[in-house]
């Protein structure tokens, strides 16, 4: 067992554990904070796979911006036991069924995986900014440009909404 | 789990470097609080603190001691763990940025060549950006855990302000990255040493970055999160003792770190102007470099204070107007113009 | 309305020009103004080391005077108490006994003399009223204290030090102003 495996196991435990904590914790603010811990653990995994760019972008975008907005909204809502809506059994049953279906799909996908091919640690440069950029601008240039047009329109939309006095 | 001998030496070397960098930035932040009071006094024709020690130099120690001995108050209805987590996170994120900053060139030491940088990751600039974007959590968690309306308002202001200005900051940084073509801070400094400082290429980008740095550090004229005359104390209203000290201290560390970042990105980092470092012996060159960086940082810190005691605080709608309707379009224009120039002149 | 002085300035409500809307020039101007204050002289005085001189008309804590031989001037005539607008002064008179000539200048003296410093407004009317030049306002302040009763100053607090036994303290308490003129 070398140090990489150890770090991998620790990060995985952290990720899964805090994901469970996120679902089970009563307070929504705590849920959001646990989700942030999950993002950090996943960023750790990216770094293990030598994908520093993806790791840091994951932190900037998800932990740094999106979760701040989540926290923002959750803090503004008056969430406590009195105002929590009571869900009826039918809804809960539907939830269990759909969740179970998702679990089955994931399980079947895991079963199909060829276990001979392991994740490459510390090698490969797919997640480095240089190779990622090259890939995006050569092999995947059309989807990349379309999505960037989408983002640009979203940004301009935000500016337009801001301009409406 | 086998650490080779050479690895162990490297680990020890890095640990020593980390301790030095963190304690140095703490001491500098301490004296920045002193400098803030002194500069404020001088700009207002006063004398400032001059009682503790010669010229009042022990004043920051006295301030810290006072904060330690103050009564610790934790509000009854607050979430205790989060209440403590808030200032701790603020302090931690403030100090984490210093990991990727090149403080100087290599230094020769007992036959070992030690780089004066904790780690030269290939995503240095993005790391700084990521840590800065996490800085808001300390404020938000602390403000929510205080269970106080004014604190919450301060925290919300901080969150929306930092997110808004991060966009303009990021876009102005992209223009800079287009010019330099690297994300590593060390390589940027080396480039600037060989050619010229980036401020010459990116004056507009620097202006946008500077304004955003003021906003990210919650400094006047953008200190709305703690606006004392409308929000009492903003996000740290309920805090007392050293937890309050941590919040206040984190602000000064942020100020120091953002000064270092600006000096590194736009003003050549540890590059001493008009001196050819290659002609000097490595140790002297490293010391000259550190001195040059510190000189630039002191200028920036003075600028931060000078602006604080000159410009009054913005109104909140003015802040958002400046961020979204002026700085972001301006930064986009800057990025476009930079791209056009690079394309036209073929770099 | 006609302006009384030419100091008032009409507010310009015209829409701002482009340069003004940039704000940067005015920010720069403001920064220059604050920067120029670095070189201004600081009016602050480092208090305990350096003290501002008292003005010649300063009125401080009262003192009961003695003559050159150390005899109390006060005859307990009560004029100061009558003159006092704040009614801060009370006294009790007593007759000088044989053998007390070295203590009191006249045949009648104040056995008890109290000034309530919380009431006193330091107007100096007692000094003006006194025919014997027995009371005057010195160049010191009333020190702070924790209890109200400490502010009722009695004779031991108010009497000037003895000129023969303690000449230095006497000179100091007398101050720089010529108080003794009217006695002679």
PDB file of N, CA, C and O in Angstrom, chain B residues 35-59:
ATOM      1  N   UNK B  35       0.261  50.185  10.941  1.00  0.00           N
ATOM      2  CA  UNK B  35       0.471  51.148   9.867  1.00  0.00           C
ATOM      3  C   UNK B  35      -0.840  51.816   9.487  1.00  0.00           C
ATOM      4  O   UNK B  35      -0.872  53.009   9.182  1.00  0.00           O
ATOM      5  N   UNK B  36      -1.915  51.036   9.520  1.00  0.00           N
ATOM      6  CA  UNK B  36      -3.227  51.615   9.182  1.00  0.00           C
ATOM      7  C   UNK B  36      -3.544  52.780  10.114  1.00  0.00           C
ATOM      8  O   UNK B  36      -3.932  53.860   9.675  1.00  0.00           O
ATOM      9  N   UNK B  37      -3.331  52.546  11.410  1.00  0.00           N
ATOM     10  CA  UNK B  37      -3.647  53.609  12.372  1.00  0.00           C
ATOM     11  C   UNK B  37      -2.712  54.792  12.197  1.00  0.00           C
ATOM     12  O   UNK B  37      -3.131  55.954  12.306  1.00  0.00           O
ATOM     13  N   UNK B  38      -1.432  54.488  11.937  1.00  0.00           N
ATOM     14  CA  UNK B  38      -0.458  55.569  11.774  1.00  0.00           C
ATOM     15  C   UNK B  38      -0.777  56.389  10.522  1.00  0.00           C
ATOM     16  O   UNK B  38      -0.776  57.624  10.558  1.00  0.00           O
ATOM     17  N   UNK B  39      -1.058  55.678   9.406  1.00  0.00           N
ATOM     18  CA  UNK B  39      -1.334  56.375   8.147  1.00  0.00           C
ATOM     19  C   UNK B  39      -2.595  57.212   8.283  1.00  0.00           C
ATOM     20  O   UNK B  39      -2.641  58.375   7.862  1.00  0.00           O
ATOM     21  N   UNK B  40      -3.615  56.625   8.923  1.00  0.00           N
ATOM     22  CA  UNK B  40      -4.854  57.375   9.141  1.00  0.00           C
ATOM     23  C   UNK B  40      -4.549  58.643   9.911  1.00  0.00           C
ATOM     24  O   UNK B  40      -5.020  59.731   9.566  1.00  0.00           O
ATOM     25  N   UNK B  41      -3.735  58.506  10.957  1.00  0.00           N
ATOM     26  CA  UNK B  41      -3.414  59.658  11.788  1.00  0.00           C
ATOM     27  C   UNK B  41      -2.664  60.708  10.978  1.00  0.00           C
ATOM     28  O   UNK B  41      -2.978  61.892  11.037  1.00  0.00           O
ATOM     29  N   UNK B  42      -1.691  60.260  10.189  1.00  0.00           N
ATOM     30  CA  UNK B  42      -0.872  61.224   9.452  1.00  0.00           C
ATOM     31  C   UNK B  42      -1.715  61.938   8.402  1.00  0.00           C
ATOM     32  O   UNK B  42      -1.625  63.157   8.233  1.00  0.00           O
ATOM     33  N   UNK B  43      -2.599  61.177   7.722  1.00  0.00           N
ATOM     34  CA  UNK B  43      -3.435  61.807   6.705  1.00  0.00           C
ATOM     35  C   UNK B  43      -4.444  62.759   7.327  1.00  0.00           C
ATOM     36  O   UNK B  43      -4.978  63.625   6.653  1.00  0.00           O
ATOM     37  N   UNK B  44      -4.721  62.594   8.616  1.00  0.00           N
ATOM     38  CA  UNK B  44      -5.691  63.473   9.275  1.00  0.00           C
ATOM     39  C   UNK B  44      -5.006  64.459  10.208  1.00  0.00           C
ATOM     40  O   UNK B  44      -5.637  64.955  11.149  1.00  0.00           O
ATOM     41  N   UNK B  45      -3.734  64.697  10.021  1.00  0.00           N
ATOM     42  CA  UNK B  45      -2.960  65.630  10.842  1.00  0.00           C
ATOM     43  C   UNK B  45      -2.960  65.251  12.320  1.00  0.00           C
ATOM     44  O   UNK B  45      -3.012  66.114  13.198  1.00  0.00           O
ATOM     45  N   UNK B  46      -2.936  63.978  12.607  1.00  0.00           N
ATOM     46  CA  UNK B  46      -2.826  63.550  14.007  1.00  0.00           C
ATOM     47  C   UNK B  46      -1.479  62.852  14.182  1.00  0.00           C
ATOM     48  O   UNK B  46      -0.669  62.807  13.274  1.00  0.00           O
ATOM     49  N   UNK B  47      -1.250  62.292  15.378  1.00  0.00           N
ATOM     50  CA  UNK B  47       0.014  61.618  15.627  1.00  0.00           C
ATOM     51  C   UNK B  47      -0.104  60.103  15.575  1.00  0.00           C
ATOM     52  O   UNK B  47       0.841  59.408  15.258  1.00  0.00           O
ATOM     53  N   UNK B  48      -1.252  59.571  15.935  1.00  0.00           N
ATOM     54  CA  UNK B  48      -1.410  58.122  15.925  1.00  0.00           C
ATOM     55  C   UNK B  48      -0.801  57.483  17.156  1.00  0.00           C
ATOM     56  O   UNK B  48      -0.249  58.164  18.014  1.00  0.00           O
ATOM     57  N   UNK B  49      -0.888  56.146  17.264  1.00  0.00           N
ATOM     58  CA  UNK B  49      -0.395  55.473  18.470  1.00  0.00           C
ATOM     59  C   UNK B  49       1.106  55.685  18.621  1.00  0.00           C
ATOM     60  O   UNK B  49       1.876  55.373  17.723  1.00  0.00           O
ATOM     61  N   UNK B  50       1.528  56.244  19.766  1.00  0.00           N
ATOM     62  CA  UNK B  50       2.965  56.451  19.973  1.00  0.00           C
ATOM     63  C   UNK B  50       3.359  56.200  21.420  1.00  0.00           C
ATOM     64  O   UNK B  50       4.372  56.669  21.879  1.00  0.00           O
ATOM     65  N   UNK B  51       2.521  55.450  22.152  1.00  0.00           N
ATOM     66  CA  UNK B  51       2.803  55.267  23.573  1.00  0.00           C
ATOM     67  C   UNK B  51       3.459  53.931  23.870  1.00  0.00           C
ATOM     68  O   UNK B  51       4.333  53.842  24.713  1.00  0.00           O
ATOM     69  N   UNK B  52       2.982  52.838  23.215  1.00  0.00           N
ATOM     70  CA  UNK B  52       3.495  51.504  23.542  1.00  0.00           C
ATOM     71  C   UNK B  52       4.827  51.298  22.844  1.00  0.00           C
ATOM     72  O   UNK B  52       4.887  51.135  21.640  1.00  0.00           O
ATOM     73  N   UNK B  53       5.904  51.353  23.621  1.00  0.00           N
ATOM     74  CA  UNK B  53       7.219  51.125  23.039  1.00  0.00           C
ATOM     75  C   UNK B  53       7.699  52.335  22.265  1.00  0.00           C
ATOM     76  O   UNK B  53       6.978  53.324  22.138  1.00  0.00           O
ATOM     77  N   UNK B  54       8.930  52.281  21.720  1.00  0.00           N
ATOM     78  CA  UNK B  54       9.436  53.417  20.946  1.00  0.00           C
ATOM     79  C   UNK B  54       8.599  53.636  19.696  1.00  0.00           C
ATOM     80  O   UNK B  54       8.317  52.704  18.947  1.00  0.00           O
ATOM     81  N   UNK B  55       8.155  54.852  19.492  1.00  0.00           N
ATOM     82  CA  UNK B  55       7.286  55.251  18.360  1.00  0.00           C
ATOM     83  C   UNK B  55       5.995  54.423  18.320  1.00  0.00           C
ATOM     84  O   UNK B  55       5.383  54.273  17.275  1.00  0.00           O
ATOM     85  N   UNK B  56       5.629  53.821  19.425  1.00  0.00           N
ATOM     86  CA  UNK B  56       4.401  53.018  19.448  1.00  0.00           C
ATOM     87  C   UNK B  56       4.531  51.696  18.739  1.00  0.00           C
ATOM     88  O   UNK B  56       3.540  51.091  18.359  1.00  0.00           O
ATOM     89  N   UNK B  57       5.757  51.208  18.570  1.00  0.00           N
ATOM     90  CA  UNK B  57       5.956  49.996  17.774  1.00  0.00           C
ATOM     91  C   UNK B  57       5.378  48.747  18.436  1.00  0.00           C
ATOM     92  O   UNK B  57       5.157  47.752  17.767  1.00  0.00           O
ATOM     93  N   UNK B  58       5.144  48.785  19.734  1.00  0.00           N
ATOM     94  CA  UNK B  58       4.590  47.597  20.400  1.00  0.00           C
ATOM     95  C   UNK B  58       3.072  47.613  20.417  1.00  0.00           C
ATOM     96  O   UNK B  58       2.441  46.738  20.993  1.00  0.00           O
ATOM     97  N   UNK B  59       2.498  48.633  19.775  1.00  0.00           N
ATOM     98  CA  UNK B  59       1.035  48.777  19.788  1.00  0.00           C
ATOM     99  C   UNK B  59       0.305  47.534  19.289  1.00  0.00           C
ATOM    100  O   UNK B  59      -0.655  47.096  19.927  1.00  0.00           O
TER     101      UNK B  59
END
